[in-house]
Coordinates of C-alpha atoms (C1' of nucleotides) in Angstrom, one line a residue:
Chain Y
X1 CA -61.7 -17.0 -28.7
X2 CA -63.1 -20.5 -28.9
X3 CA -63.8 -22.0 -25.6
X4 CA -64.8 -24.9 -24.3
X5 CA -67.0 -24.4 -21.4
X6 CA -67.8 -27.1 -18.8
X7 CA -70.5 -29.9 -18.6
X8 CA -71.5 -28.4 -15.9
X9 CA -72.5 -25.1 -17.6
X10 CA -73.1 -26.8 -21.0
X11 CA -76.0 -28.9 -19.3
X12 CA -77.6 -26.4 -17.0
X13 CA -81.3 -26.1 -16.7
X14 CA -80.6 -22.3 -17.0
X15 CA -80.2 -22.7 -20.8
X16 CA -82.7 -25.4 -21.3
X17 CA -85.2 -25.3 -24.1
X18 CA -82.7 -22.5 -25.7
X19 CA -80.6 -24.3 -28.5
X20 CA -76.8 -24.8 -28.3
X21 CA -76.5 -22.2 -30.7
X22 CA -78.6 -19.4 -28.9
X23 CA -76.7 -20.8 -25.6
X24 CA -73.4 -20.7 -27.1
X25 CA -73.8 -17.1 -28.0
X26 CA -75.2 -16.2 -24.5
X27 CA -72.2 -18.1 -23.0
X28 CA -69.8 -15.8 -25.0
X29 CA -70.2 -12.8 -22.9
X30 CA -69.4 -14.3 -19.9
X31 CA -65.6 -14.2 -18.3
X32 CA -64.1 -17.8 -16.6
X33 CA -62.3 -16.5 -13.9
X34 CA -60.0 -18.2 -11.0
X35 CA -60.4 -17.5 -7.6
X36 CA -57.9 -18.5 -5.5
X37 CA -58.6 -20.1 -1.2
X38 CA -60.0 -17.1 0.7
X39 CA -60.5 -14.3 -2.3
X40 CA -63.7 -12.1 -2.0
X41 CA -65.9 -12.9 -5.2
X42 CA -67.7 -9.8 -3.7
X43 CA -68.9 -7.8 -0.1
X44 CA -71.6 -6.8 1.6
X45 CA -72.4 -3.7 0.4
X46 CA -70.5 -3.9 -2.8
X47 CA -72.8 -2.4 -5.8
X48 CA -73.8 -5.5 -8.1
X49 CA -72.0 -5.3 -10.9
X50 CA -72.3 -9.3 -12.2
X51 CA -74.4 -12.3 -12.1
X52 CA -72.0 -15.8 -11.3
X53 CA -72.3 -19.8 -12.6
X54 CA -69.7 -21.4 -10.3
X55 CA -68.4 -24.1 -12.5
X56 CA -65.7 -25.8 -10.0
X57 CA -64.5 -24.8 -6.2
X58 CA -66.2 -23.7 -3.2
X59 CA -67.4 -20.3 -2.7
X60 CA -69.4 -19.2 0.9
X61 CA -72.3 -16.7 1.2
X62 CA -72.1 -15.3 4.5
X63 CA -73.3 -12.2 6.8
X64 CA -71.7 -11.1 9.9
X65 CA -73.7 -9.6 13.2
X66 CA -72.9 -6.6 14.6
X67 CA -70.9 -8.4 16.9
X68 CA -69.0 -10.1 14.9
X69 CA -70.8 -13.7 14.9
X70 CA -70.7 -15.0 10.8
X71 CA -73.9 -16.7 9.4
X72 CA -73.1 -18.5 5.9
X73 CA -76.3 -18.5 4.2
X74 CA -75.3 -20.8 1.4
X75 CA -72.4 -22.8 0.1
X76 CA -72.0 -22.8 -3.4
X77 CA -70.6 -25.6 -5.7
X78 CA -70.3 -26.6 -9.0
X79 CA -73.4 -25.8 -10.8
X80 CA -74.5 -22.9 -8.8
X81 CA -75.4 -19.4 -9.1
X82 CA -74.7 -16.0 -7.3
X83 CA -76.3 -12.8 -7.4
X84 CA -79.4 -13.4 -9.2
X85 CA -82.0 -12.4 -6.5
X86 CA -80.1 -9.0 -5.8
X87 CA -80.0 -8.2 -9.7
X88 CA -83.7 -8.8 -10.0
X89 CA -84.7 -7.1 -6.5
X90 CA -83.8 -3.5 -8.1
X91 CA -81.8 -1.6 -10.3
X92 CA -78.4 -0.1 -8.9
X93 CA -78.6 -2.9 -6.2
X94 CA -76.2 -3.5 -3.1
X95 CA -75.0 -6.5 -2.0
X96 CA -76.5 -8.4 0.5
X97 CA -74.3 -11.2 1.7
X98 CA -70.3 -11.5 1.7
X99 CA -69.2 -14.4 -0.8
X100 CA -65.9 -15.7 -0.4
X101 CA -64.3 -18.8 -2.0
X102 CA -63.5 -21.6 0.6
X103 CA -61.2 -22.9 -1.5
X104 CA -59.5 -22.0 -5.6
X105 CA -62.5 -21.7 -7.5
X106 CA -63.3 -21.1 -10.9
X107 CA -66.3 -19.1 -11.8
X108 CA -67.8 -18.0 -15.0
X109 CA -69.4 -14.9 -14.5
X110 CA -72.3 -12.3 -16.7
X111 CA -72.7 -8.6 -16.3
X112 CA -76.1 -8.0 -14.4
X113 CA -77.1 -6.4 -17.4
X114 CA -76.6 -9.6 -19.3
X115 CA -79.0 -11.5 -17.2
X116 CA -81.3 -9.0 -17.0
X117 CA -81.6 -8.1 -20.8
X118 CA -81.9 -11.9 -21.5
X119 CA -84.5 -12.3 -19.4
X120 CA -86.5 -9.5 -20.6
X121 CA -86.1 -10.7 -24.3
X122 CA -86.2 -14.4 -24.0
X123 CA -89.0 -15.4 -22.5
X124 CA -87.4 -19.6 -21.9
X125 CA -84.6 -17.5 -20.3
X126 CA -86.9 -15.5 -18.6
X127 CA -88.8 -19.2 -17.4
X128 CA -86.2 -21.3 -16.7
X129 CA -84.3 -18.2 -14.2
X130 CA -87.9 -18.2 -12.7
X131 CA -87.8 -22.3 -12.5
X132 CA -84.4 -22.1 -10.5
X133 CA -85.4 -19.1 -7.9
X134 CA -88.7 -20.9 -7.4
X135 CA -86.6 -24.4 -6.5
X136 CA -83.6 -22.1 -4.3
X137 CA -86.8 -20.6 -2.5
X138 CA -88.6 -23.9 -2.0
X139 CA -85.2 -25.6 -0.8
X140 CA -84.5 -22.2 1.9
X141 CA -88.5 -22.6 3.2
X142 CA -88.0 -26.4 3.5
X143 CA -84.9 -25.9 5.4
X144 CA -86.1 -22.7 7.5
X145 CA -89.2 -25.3 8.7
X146 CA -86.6 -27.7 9.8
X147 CA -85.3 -25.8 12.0
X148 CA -88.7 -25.5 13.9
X149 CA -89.6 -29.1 14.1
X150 CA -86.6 -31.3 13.8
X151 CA -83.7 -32.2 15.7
X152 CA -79.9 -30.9 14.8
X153 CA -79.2 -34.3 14.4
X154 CA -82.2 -34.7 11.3
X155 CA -81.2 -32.1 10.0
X156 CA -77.7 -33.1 9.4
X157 CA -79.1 -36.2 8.3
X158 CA -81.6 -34.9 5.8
X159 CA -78.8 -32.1 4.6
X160 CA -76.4 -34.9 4.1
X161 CA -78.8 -37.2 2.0
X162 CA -79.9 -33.7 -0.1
X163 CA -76.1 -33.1 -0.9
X164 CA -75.7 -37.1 -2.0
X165 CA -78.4 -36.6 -4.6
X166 CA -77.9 -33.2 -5.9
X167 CA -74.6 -33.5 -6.4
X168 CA -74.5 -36.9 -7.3
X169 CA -72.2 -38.6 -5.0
X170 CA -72.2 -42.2 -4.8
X171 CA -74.7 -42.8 -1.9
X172 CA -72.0 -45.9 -0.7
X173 CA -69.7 -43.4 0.0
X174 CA -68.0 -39.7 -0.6
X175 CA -66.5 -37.5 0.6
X176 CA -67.2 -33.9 1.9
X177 CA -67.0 -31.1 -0.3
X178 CA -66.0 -28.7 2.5
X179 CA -65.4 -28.4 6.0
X180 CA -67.3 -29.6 8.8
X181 CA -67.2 -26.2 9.9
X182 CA -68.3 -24.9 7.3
X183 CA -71.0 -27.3 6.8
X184 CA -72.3 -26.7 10.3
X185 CA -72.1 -23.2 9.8
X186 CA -74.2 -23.7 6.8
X187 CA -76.6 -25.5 8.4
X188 CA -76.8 -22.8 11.5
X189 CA -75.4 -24.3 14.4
X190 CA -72.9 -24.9 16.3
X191 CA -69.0 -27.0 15.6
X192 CA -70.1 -28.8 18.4
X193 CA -73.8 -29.6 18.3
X194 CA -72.8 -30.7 14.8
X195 CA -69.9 -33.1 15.5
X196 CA -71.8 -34.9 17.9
X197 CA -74.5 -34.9 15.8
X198 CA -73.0 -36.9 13.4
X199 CA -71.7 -39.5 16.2
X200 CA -75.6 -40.0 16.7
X201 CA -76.6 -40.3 13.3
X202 CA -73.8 -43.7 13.8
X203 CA -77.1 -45.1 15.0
X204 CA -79.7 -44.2 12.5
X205 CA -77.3 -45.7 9.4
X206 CA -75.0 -42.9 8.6
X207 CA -71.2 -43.5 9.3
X208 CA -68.6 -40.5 9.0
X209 CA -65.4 -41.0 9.4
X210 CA -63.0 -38.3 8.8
X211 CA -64.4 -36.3 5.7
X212 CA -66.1 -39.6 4.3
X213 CA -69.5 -40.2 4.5
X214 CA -71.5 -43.2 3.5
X215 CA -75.1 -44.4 4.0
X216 CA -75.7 -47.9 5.2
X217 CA -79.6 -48.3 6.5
X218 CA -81.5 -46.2 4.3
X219 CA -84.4 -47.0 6.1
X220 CA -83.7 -47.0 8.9
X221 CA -82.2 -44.0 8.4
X222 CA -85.5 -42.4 6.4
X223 CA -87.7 -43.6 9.2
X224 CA -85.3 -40.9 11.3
X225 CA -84.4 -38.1 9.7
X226 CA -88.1 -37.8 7.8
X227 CA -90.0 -38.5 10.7
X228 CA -90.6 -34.7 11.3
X229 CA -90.8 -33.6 8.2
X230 CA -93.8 -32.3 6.5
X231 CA -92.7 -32.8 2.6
X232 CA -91.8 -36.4 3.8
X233 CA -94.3 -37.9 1.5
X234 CA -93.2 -36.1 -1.6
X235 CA -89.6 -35.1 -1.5
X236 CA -87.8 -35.8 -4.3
X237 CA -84.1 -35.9 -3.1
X238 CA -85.4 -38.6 -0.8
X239 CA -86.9 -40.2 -3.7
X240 CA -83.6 -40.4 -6.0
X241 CA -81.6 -41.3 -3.0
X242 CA -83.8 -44.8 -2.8
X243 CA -83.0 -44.9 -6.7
X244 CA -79.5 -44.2 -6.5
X245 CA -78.8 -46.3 -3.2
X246 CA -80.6 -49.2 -5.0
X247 CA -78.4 -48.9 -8.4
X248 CA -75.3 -49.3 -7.5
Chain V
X1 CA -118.0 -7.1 -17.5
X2 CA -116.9 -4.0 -16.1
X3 CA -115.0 -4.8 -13.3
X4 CA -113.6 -2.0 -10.7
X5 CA -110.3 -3.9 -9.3
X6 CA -109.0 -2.7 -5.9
X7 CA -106.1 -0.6 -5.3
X8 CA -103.8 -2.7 -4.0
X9 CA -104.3 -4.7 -7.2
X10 CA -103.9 -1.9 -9.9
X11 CA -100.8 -0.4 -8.1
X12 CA -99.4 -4.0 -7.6
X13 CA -95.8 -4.1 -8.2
X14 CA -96.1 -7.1 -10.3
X15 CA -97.8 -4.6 -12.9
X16 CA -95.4 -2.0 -12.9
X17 CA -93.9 -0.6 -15.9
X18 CA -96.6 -2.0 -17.8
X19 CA -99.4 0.7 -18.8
X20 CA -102.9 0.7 -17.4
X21 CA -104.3 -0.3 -20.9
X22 CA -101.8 -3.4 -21.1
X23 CA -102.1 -4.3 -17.3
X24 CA -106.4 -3.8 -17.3
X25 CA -106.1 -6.3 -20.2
X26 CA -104.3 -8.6 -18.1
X27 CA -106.5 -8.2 -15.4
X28 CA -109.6 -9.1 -17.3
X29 CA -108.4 -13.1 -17.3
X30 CA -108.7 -12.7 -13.5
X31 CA -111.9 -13.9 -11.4
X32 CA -112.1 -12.3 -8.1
X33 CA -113.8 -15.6 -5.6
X34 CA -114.2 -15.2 -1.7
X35 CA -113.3 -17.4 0.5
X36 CA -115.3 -17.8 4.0
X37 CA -113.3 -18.1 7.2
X38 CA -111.4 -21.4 7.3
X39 CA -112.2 -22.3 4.0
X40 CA -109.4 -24.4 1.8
X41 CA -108.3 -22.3 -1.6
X42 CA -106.2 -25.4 -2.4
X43 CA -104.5 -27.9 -0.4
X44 CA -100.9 -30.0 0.0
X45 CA -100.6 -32.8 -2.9
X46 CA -103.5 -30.8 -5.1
X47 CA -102.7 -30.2 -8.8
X48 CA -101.4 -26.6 -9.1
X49 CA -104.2 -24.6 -11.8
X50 CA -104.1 -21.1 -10.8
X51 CA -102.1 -18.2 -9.4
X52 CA -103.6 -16.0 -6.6
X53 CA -103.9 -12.3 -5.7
X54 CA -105.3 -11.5 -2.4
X55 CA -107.1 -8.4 -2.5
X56 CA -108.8 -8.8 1.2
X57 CA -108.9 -11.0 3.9
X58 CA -105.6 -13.2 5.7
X59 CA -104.5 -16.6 4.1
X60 CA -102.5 -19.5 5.8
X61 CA -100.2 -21.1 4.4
X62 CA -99.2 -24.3 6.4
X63 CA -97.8 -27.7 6.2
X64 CA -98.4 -31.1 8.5
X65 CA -95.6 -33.0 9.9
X66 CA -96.4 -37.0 9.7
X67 CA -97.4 -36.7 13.4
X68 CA -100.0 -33.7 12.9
X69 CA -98.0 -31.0 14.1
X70 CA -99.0 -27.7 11.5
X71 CA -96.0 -25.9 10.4
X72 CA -97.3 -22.1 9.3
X73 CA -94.7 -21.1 5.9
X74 CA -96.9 -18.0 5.3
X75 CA -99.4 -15.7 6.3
X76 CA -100.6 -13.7 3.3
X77 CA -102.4 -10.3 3.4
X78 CA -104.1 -7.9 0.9
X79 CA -101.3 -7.4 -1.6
X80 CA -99.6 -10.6 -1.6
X81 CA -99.7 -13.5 -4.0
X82 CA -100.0 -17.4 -4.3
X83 CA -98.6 -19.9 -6.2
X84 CA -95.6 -18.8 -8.3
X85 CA -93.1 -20.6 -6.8
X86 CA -95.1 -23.8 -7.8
X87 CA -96.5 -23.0 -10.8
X88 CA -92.7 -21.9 -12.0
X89 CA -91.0 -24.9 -10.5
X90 CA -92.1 -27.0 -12.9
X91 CA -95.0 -27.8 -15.3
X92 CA -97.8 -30.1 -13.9
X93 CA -96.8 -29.5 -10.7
X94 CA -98.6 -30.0 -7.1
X95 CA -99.1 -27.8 -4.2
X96 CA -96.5 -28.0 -1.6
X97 CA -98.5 -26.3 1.4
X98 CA -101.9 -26.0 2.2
X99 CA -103.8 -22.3 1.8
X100 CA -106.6 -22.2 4.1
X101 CA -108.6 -18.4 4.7
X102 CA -108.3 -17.5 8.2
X103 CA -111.2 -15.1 8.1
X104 CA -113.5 -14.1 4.9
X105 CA -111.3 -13.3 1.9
X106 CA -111.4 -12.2 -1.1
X107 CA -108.9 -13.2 -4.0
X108 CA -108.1 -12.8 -7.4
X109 CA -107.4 -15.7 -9.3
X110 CA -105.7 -16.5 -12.8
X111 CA -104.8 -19.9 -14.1
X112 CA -101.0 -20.8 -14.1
X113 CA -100.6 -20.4 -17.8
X114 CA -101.4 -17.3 -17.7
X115 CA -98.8 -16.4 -15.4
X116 CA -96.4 -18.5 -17.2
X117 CA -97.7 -17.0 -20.6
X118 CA -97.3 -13.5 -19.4
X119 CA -93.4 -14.1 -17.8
X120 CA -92.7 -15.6 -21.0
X121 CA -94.4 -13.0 -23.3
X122 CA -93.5 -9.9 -21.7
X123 CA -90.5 -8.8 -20.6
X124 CA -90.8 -6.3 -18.2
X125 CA -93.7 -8.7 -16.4
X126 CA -91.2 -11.4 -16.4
X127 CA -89.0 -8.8 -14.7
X128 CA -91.9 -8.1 -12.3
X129 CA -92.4 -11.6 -11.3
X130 CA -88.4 -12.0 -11.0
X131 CA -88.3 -9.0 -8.6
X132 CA -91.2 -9.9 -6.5
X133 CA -89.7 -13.7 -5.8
X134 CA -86.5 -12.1 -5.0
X135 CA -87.7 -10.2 -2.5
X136 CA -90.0 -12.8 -1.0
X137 CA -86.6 -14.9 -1.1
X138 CA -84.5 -12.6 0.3
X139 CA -87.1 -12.2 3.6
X140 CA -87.2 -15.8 3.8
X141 CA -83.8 -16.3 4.0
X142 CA -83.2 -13.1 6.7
X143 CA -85.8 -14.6 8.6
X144 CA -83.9 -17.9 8.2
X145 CA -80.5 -16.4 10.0
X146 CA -83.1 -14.9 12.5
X147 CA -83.8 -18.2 13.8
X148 CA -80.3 -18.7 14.3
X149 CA -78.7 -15.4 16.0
X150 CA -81.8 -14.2 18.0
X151 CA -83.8 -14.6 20.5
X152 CA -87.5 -15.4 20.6
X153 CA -88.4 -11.8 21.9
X154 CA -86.0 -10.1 19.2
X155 CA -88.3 -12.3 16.1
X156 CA -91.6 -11.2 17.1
X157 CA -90.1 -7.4 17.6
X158 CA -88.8 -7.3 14.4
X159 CA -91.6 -9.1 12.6
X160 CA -94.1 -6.6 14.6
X161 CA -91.5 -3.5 13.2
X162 CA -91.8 -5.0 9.2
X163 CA -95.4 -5.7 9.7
X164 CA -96.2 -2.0 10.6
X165 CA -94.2 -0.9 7.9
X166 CA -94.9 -3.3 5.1
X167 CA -99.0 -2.9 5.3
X168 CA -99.0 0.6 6.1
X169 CA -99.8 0.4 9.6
X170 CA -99.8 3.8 11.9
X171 CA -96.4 2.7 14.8
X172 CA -98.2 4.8 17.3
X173 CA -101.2 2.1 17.4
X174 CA -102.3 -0.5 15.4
X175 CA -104.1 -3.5 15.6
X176 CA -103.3 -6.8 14.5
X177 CA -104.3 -8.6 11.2
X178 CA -104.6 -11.8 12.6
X179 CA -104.9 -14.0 15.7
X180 CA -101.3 -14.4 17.9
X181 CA -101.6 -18.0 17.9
X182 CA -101.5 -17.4 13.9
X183 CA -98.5 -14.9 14.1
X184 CA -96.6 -17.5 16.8
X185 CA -96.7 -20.3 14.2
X186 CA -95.8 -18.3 11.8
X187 CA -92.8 -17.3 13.7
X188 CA -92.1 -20.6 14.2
X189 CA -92.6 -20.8 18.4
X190 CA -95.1 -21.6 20.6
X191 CA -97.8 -19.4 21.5
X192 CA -96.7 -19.9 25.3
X193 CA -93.4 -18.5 23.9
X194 CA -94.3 -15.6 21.8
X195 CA -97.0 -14.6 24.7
X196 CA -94.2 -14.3 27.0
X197 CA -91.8 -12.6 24.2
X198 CA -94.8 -9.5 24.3
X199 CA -94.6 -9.5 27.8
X200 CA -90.8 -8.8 27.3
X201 CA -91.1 -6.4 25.0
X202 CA -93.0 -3.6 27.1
X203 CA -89.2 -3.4 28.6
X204 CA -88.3 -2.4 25.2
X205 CA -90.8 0.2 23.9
X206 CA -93.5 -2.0 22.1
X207 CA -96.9 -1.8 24.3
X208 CA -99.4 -4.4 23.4
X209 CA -102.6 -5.0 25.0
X210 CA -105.0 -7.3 24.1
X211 CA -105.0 -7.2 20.0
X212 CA -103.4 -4.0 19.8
X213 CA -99.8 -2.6 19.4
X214 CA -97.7 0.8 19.9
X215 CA -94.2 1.7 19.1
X216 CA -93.0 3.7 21.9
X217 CA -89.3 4.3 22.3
X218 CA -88.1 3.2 18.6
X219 CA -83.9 4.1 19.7
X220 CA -84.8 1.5 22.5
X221 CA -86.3 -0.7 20.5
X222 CA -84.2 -0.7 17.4
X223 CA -80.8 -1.3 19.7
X224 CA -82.6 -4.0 20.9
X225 CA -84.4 -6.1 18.0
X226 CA -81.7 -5.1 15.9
X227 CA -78.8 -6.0 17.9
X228 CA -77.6 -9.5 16.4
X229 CA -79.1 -9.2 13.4
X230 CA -77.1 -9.3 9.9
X231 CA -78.7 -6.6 8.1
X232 CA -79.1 -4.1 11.1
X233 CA -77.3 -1.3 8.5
X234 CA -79.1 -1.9 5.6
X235 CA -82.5 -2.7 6.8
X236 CA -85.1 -0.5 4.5
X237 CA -88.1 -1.4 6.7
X238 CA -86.2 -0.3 10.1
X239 CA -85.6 2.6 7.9
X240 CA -89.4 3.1 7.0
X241 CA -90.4 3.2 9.7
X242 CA -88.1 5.2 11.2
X243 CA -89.6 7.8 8.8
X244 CA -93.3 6.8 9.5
X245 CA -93.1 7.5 13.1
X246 CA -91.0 10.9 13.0
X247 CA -93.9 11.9 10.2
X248 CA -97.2 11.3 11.8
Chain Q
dC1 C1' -125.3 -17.0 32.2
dG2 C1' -122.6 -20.6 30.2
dA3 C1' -119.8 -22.5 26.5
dC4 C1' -116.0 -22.1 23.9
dA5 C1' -111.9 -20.2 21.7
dC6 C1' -108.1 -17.7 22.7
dT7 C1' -104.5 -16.2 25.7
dT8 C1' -101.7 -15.9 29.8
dT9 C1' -99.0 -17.8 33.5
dG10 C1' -96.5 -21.4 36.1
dA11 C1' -93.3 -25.3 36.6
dA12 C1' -90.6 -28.9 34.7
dG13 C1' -87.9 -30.8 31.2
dA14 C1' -85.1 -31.2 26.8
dC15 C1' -82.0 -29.4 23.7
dG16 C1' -78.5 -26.6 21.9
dA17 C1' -75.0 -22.9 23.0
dT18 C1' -71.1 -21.9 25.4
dC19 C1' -66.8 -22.5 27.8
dA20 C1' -63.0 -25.4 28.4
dA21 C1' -59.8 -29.1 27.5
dC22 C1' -57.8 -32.3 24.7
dG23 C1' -56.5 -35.1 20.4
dC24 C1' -55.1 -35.2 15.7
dC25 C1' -52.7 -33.8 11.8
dG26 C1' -49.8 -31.1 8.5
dG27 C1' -46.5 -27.7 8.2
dT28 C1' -42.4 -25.0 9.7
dG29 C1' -38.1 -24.3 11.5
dG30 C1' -34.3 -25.5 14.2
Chain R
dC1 C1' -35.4 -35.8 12.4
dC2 C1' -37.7 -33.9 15.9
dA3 C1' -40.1 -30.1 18.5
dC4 C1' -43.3 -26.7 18.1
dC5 C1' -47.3 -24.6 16.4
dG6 C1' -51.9 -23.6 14.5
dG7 C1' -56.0 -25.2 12.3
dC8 C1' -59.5 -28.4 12.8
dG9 C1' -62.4 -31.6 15.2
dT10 C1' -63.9 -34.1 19.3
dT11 C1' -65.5 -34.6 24.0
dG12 C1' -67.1 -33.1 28.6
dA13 C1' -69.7 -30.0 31.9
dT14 C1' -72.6 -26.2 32.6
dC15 C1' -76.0 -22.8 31.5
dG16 C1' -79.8 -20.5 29.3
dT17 C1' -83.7 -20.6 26.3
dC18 C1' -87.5 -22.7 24.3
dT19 C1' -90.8 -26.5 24.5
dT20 C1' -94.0 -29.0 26.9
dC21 C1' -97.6 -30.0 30.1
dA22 C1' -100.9 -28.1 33.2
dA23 C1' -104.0 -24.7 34.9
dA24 C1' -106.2 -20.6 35.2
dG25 C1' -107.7 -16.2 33.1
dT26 C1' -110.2 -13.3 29.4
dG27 C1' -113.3 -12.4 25.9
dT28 C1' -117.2 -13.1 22.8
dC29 C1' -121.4 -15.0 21.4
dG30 C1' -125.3 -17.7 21.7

DNA sequence: CGACACTTTGAAGACGATCAACGCCGGTGG
DNA sequence: CCACCGGCGTTGATCGTCTTCAAAGTGTCG
C-alpha cells in the first residue's frame, strides 16, 4: 500500500515540526478519494463521521435559508481542510454547513477520531491544528469587518489580491479557480454587484477579462482597496503581494 | 497564596475533564489584575505576552480604520477569554485588535506559554482550547452570513435572543451589560440604525425601555429573527431559551 | 441648575439588491 | 452545418435599506 501523497499534503503546516516518519504514519490512515462536479462530500445535518485535506478540485461550503436563498461560507482548494471545527465543538457532532464539490475533486480524508486522538496525544499536532483554526478565524473576523466598512468593490479587490498570494498565482496574471458566481457568492453578494464590481476595479489597476485576472498598479490599487481597512498596516497577504509582484 | 477563584472560572469549559487538583494547579500561574473603566489591557501592534480570562467586568475589542473609524470585533464578558487566536497563530506574535475595559474589570491573566505549554502538554486541555475556538469560530462565521441575509432589526433580535441565553439572563427582563452604542458597533451598524431596529422590534415581542429588555411573544419573535437565517433548525440558543422562558 | 454623555428622531443621500433584458458561448440534435 | 437551448455573465432601471448629517431629547452627576 505504498502511496505517494501530494506536495500539497506532504508540505502542510498541519504536520510541521512532526518528522516525515511520524507524518508518514499519520498519513496512512487516511483514504484519497475522488469526487466527481456536484457530489456531496457531506450535508447539513449529516453526523460527522471524518475530518478532510482537499488536495486538488473545488469543493463549496454552503447553507441554505429557509427560503431557499444559499450562502457559501467557504470555498475550499488545494491545501484546505473540512470539518475540523465541528469535530472539536463536541462529540457525536452534526454538520453545520452543506459541502459540495464545484468541480472533480480529490480529497484525502481522516476519521474524526483520527484527528481527535492525534491531537490529544501529540501535543505539535495538537499546536499546529490550533495554529490553522486561529489563522481561518483571524481570516473570517477580517473579512466579516469588511463588510462593515468597505465597499463591494474593495472587497473584491482585497479577496482577489488574498487568493494571488495564498495560492500563489503569478500576480501578472491567472486565472480563476472557480466561477464568478461562485466567487461572489463566496464573498456575500450579489452576481451583479460583483460583475460590476470588477468593471470598477478596471480603474484602481485590476483588469479581468474573462476568467483571467491580472494586477497592473499595485499601488494604486493598495491605496484603494486598503484605504478602509484596519489591518492595513500589518497584513501580510498585502505584504507578499508587493514581494511577489516585484519578483517576477 | 490562597486564592478563592470565581465561579465562572473553576466551571470554565476550558478546564473540563481535567480534575480540580490538576485544573487549581493550573490556576495558580494566573494573576487576577483589574482594569478601571476605559483602561487599555493591551493594544493593536503590541507584543502578544499573556492570555486572558475575564472574570468581571465588559472588554472591547476593536480595531481603527486608517481614517479613525473604530471597528468593534468583540465585546467580552465574565466567562470569556483573550488572546488565543494570537498567541496560537504564531510565536512572537502581535496583537491584532485593541482590548480596552469598558467599565471596571477584573481579569485573569496567564502568559502565552503557558497556554501554549498546557495545549501542548495535556491532551484533554488542548481538546478544551480546540473546542472553545471552534465554537467562537463557528458564531463568527453565523454572524458573518447574518450580515448578508438579514436585516438590521433581525441582527440585534437575535443577538438580544443569544445574549439572554448565553449569560444566563432571565427573558422576561433583563438589563443590558453594556452601553447600545457598544452593542451597535459591535453589530456592525450605526447607533442611529440599531436605535431604530429596537423601535422595530416592540412589533415583534421584544420590549425595551431605556437599558432594559423583555421577551414577550417568543413564537412571534422567533418567526421573525429567525426567518432568513441558515441555522433556524438547529439553533441551540433559540432552543435555550425556548426552555428558559417556558421554565421561570 | 447646568454640563455632558448617551440616545432618539428626522431628512437626505449612497449603495447594493432586485427585476428584467440581453449577449456570449458550448453543447445537442436535427 | 446550422438552429436551438441552457448556463453564465453583463448591463440597465428601480427600489429599499442603511448610512450620514443634523437636531433635539433624556439622563446622570457635579
Amino acid at each position: 500500500m505504498e502511496q505517494v501523497w501530494p506536495a500539497k499534503v506532504q508540505s502542510h503546516p498541519l504536520f510541521k515540526g512532526l518528522g516525515d516518519a511520524h507524518r508518514d504514519a499519520m498519513l496512512k490512515a487516511g483514504h484519497l478519494r475522488r469526487y466527481e462536479d456536484g457530489q456531496s462530500v457531506f450535508m447539513y445535518g449529516d453526523p460527522v463521521r471524518s475530518f478532510y485535506l482537499v488536495c486538488e478540485g473545488v469543493v463549496q461550503l454552503f447553507r441554505e435559508t429557509p427560503d431557499g436563498h444559499e450562502l457559501t461560507a467557504a470555498v475550499c482548494l488545494a491545501g484546505d481542510t473540512l470539518g475540523a471545527h465541528e469535530i472539536f465543538m463536541e462529540k457525536n457532532a452534526h454538520h453545520m454547513v452543506n459541502a459540495v464539490a464545484a468541480r472533480a475533486s480529490h480529497i484525502l480524508e481522516f476519521s474524526a477520531d483520527w484527528l481527535r486522538e492525534n491531537a490529544r496525544k501529540t501535543g505539535a499536532f495538537a499546536l499546529n491544528v490550533l495554529a490553522l483554526l486561529s489563522k481561518e478565524s483571524r481570516v473570517a473576523c477580517v473579512e466579516a469587518e469588511h463588510k462593515s466598512s468597505m465597499s463591494a468593490a474593495q472587497q473584491v479587490a482585497c479577496f482577489l489580491e488574498r487568493m494571488c498570494v495564498l495560492h500563489g498565482y503569478d500576480p501578472h496574471g491567472f486565472s480563476l479557480p472557480y466561477s464568478k458566481t461562485l466567487m461572489a457568492s463566496r464573498l456575500g453578494m450579489e452576481l451583479e454587484t460583483f460583475s460590476r464590481a470588477l468593471g470598477t476595479l478596471r480603474d484602481y489597476g485590476i483588469f479581468i477579462q474573462g476568467g483571467h485576472v491580472s494586477f497592473r498598479d499595485l499601488a494604486k490599487l493598495e491605496s484603494f482597496s486598503c484605504a478602509d481597512c484596519t489591518i492595513a498596516g500589518s497584513c501580510q497577504e498585502h505584504e507578499q503581494l508587493r514581494v511577489a509582484l516585484a519578483q517576477e
